[in-house]
Amino acid sequence: MDMNTVIGVVERNAGKLAERWLERLHKEAGMEDYAREPAPFLLDHVRDAYQEIGTYLDQPRHQVIAEHFRATGMRRRERGLPLAEVIRAVQLARTVLWQYVIEQGIFDSTVNLYQALNLYRQIVTFFDQAVLYAVEGYFETASGEP
């Protein structure tokens, strides 16, 4: 199965993935502040990220990633959420995404396994960048200065 098909599955199921992410977040130790946030506030952001994952993976240095996650970092700081929880929330989004991809049983041959490893590398890179930009945004002042 080609990567576009896999990415399409993820994008079409963004709502389901966001719900799984929220369930995991509520069960995760050390996420008490995040877990108290209103569900729509949390779900909208992560659902949007999942829906646009193909764009992000096609253009990994795309400015949209930086803008999206810097803004996320700023909003989370404004709401008083600890940085450690912000970072863990992004990591959980990556974990939920990859578990979902594996559950789909798409990678059932050697060629597909190679594609899976390539996709995983891209996903890890994307979420590493997301953490970096979220941290930058978290520490930006209202004037846009770090």
GROMACS .gro file of C-alpha atoms in nm:
model
  146
    1MET     CA    1   0.000   0.000   0.000
    2ASP     CA    2   0.140   0.342  -0.086
    3MET     CA    3   0.197   0.624   0.160
    4ASN     CA    4  -0.080   0.841   0.018
    5THR     CA    5  -0.330   0.567   0.100
    6VAL     CA    6  -0.202   0.540   0.456
    7ILE     CA    7  -0.207   0.916   0.501
    8GLY     CA    8  -0.559   0.927   0.357
    9VAL     CA    9  -0.673   0.672   0.616
   10VAL     CA   10  -0.524   0.886   0.893
   11GLU     CA   11  -0.676   1.209   0.763
   12ARG     CA   12  -1.022   1.055   0.716
   13ASN     CA   13  -1.014   0.918   1.070
   14ALA     CA   14  -0.878   1.231   1.235
   15GLY     CA   15  -1.180   1.262   1.464
   16LYS     CA   16  -1.146   0.903   1.586
   17LEU     CA   17  -0.773   0.954   1.642
   18ALA     CA   18  -0.836   1.275   1.837
   19GLU     CA   19  -1.084   1.092   2.061
   20ARG     CA   20  -0.831   0.815   2.125
   21TRP     CA   21  -0.570   1.077   2.206
   22LEU     CA   22  -0.802   1.243   2.457
   23GLU     CA   23  -0.875   0.907   2.623
   24ARG     CA   24  -0.502   0.836   2.653
   25LEU     CA   25  -0.437   1.184   2.786
   26HIS     CA   26  -0.691   1.136   3.066
   27LYS     CA   27  -0.526   0.806   3.166
   28GLU     CA   28  -0.169   0.937   3.149
   29ALA     CA   29   0.010   1.006   3.477
   30GLY     CA   30   0.139   1.361   3.508
   31MET     CA   31  -0.121   1.513   3.274
   32GLU     CA   32  -0.357   1.647   3.541
   33ASP     CA   33  -0.354   2.009   3.422
   34TYR     CA   34  -0.410   1.914   3.060
   35ALA     CA   35  -0.687   1.671   3.156
   36ARG     CA   36  -0.879   1.954   3.324
   37GLU     CA   37  -0.896   2.154   3.002
   38PRO     CA   38  -1.226   2.154   2.809
   39ALA     CA   39  -1.241   1.866   2.562
   40PRO     CA   40  -1.333   2.084   2.260
   41PHE     CA   41  -1.030   2.305   2.325
   42LEU     CA   42  -0.802   2.002   2.314
   43LEU     CA   43  -0.978   1.800   2.045
   44ASP     CA   44  -0.997   2.077   1.786
   45HIS     CA   45  -0.622   2.125   1.779
   46VAL     CA   46  -0.521   1.760   1.762
   47ARG     CA   47  -0.794   1.675   1.509
   48ASP     CA   48  -0.672   1.958   1.284
   49ALA     CA   49  -0.315   1.828   1.307
   50TYR     CA   50  -0.424   1.476   1.212
   51GLN     CA   51  -0.637   1.607   0.923
   52GLU     CA   52  -0.340   1.793   0.779
   53ILE     CA   53  -0.072   1.530   0.844
   54GLY     CA   54  -0.025   1.465   0.471
   55THR     CA   55   0.055   1.829   0.403
   56TYR     CA   56   0.298   1.832   0.692
   57LEU     CA   57   0.473   1.514   0.579
   58ASP     CA   58   0.494   1.628   0.216
   59GLN     CA   59   0.651   1.958   0.318
   60PRO     CA   60   0.827   1.886   0.649
   61ARG     CA   61   0.981   2.231   0.676
   62HIS     CA   62   0.660   2.402   0.576
   63GLN     CA   63   0.592   2.727   0.760
   64VAL     CA   64   0.244   2.605   0.852
   65ILE     CA   65   0.395   2.355   1.096
   66ALA     CA   66   0.595   2.626   1.267
   67GLU     CA   67   0.302   2.867   1.287
   68HIS     CA   68   0.057   2.604   1.405
   69PHE     CA   69   0.271   2.468   1.686
   70ARG     CA   70   0.419   2.800   1.796
   71ALA     CA   71   0.064   2.926   1.837
   72THR     CA   72  -0.019   2.609   2.028
   73GLY     CA   73   0.274   2.665   2.264
   74MET     CA   74   0.168   3.025   2.324
   75ARG     CA   75  -0.194   2.927   2.392
   76ARG     CA   76  -0.090   2.652   2.632
   77ARG     CA   77   0.136   2.889   2.826
   78GLU     CA   78  -0.141   3.152   2.841
   79ARG     CA   79  -0.369   2.887   2.992
   80GLY     CA   80  -0.104   2.804   3.251
   81LEU     CA   81  -0.033   2.450   3.132
   82PRO     CA   82   0.308   2.314   3.234
   83LEU     CA   83   0.557   2.279   2.950
   84ALA     CA   84   0.621   1.914   3.038
   85GLU     CA   85   0.252   1.839   2.977
   86VAL     CA   86   0.255   2.029   2.647
   87ILE     CA   87   0.547   1.816   2.528
   88ARG     CA   88   0.388   1.493   2.653
   89ALA     CA   89   0.061   1.577   2.474
   90VAL     CA   90   0.249   1.600   2.143
   91GLN     CA   91   0.425   1.272   2.216
   92LEU     CA   92   0.091   1.106   2.288
   93ALA     CA   93  -0.045   1.231   1.956
   94ARG     CA   94   0.246   1.061   1.780
   95THR     CA   95   0.195   0.736   1.973
   96VAL     CA   96  -0.179   0.726   1.903
   97LEU     CA   97  -0.121   0.794   1.534
   98TRP     CA   98   0.137   0.519   1.494
   99GLN     CA   99  -0.066   0.264   1.691
  100TYR     CA  100  -0.365   0.335   1.468
  101VAL     CA  101  -0.158   0.291   1.151
  102ILE     CA  102  -0.027  -0.045   1.277
  103GLU     CA  103  -0.379  -0.158   1.378
  104GLN     CA  104  -0.493  -0.112   1.020
  105GLY     CA  105  -0.281  -0.411   0.915
  106ILE     CA  106  -0.156  -0.226   0.612
  107PHE     CA  107   0.208  -0.331   0.637
  108ASP     CA  108   0.199  -0.704   0.567
  109SER     CA  109   0.494  -0.760   0.334
  110THR     CA  110   0.864  -0.680   0.323
  111VAL     CA  111   0.805  -0.390   0.083
  112ASN     CA  112   0.526  -0.261   0.302
  113LEU     CA  113   0.750  -0.295   0.607
  114TYR     CA  114   1.009  -0.075   0.438
  115GLN     CA  115   0.735   0.179   0.365
  116ALA     CA  116   0.620   0.157   0.727
  117LEU     CA  117   0.970   0.235   0.853
  118ASN     CA  118   0.993   0.529   0.616
  119LEU     CA  119   0.655   0.658   0.730
  120TYR     CA  120   0.752   0.615   1.094
  121ARG     CA  121   1.070   0.814   1.036
  122GLN     CA  122   0.865   1.094   0.878
  123ILE     CA  123   0.612   1.089   1.162
  124VAL     CA  124   0.886   1.106   1.426
  125THR     CA  125   1.053   1.396   1.244
  126PHE     CA  126   0.722   1.580   1.217
  127PHE     CA  127   0.639   1.539   1.585
  128ASP     CA  128   0.995   1.632   1.688
  129GLN     CA  129   0.951   1.956   1.494
  130ALA     CA  130   0.610   2.005   1.653
  131VAL     CA  131   0.767   1.983   2.000
  132LEU     CA  132   1.042   2.227   1.903
  133TYR     CA  133   0.796   2.484   1.768
  134ALA     CA  134   0.559   2.441   2.062
  135VAL     CA  135   0.845   2.506   2.304
  136GLU     CA  136   0.949   2.813   2.104
  137GLY     CA  137   0.593   2.942   2.115
  138TYR     CA  138   0.563   2.864   2.484
  139PHE     CA  139   0.856   3.092   2.559
  140GLU     CA  140   0.771   3.372   2.316
  141THR     CA  141   0.659   3.696   2.474
  142ALA     CA  142   0.355   3.886   2.355
  143SER     CA  143   0.588   4.095   2.135
  144GLY     CA  144   0.703   3.782   1.955
  145GLU     CA  145   1.049   3.790   2.114
  146PRO     CA  146   1.190   3.474   2.272
   0.00000   0.00000   0.00000
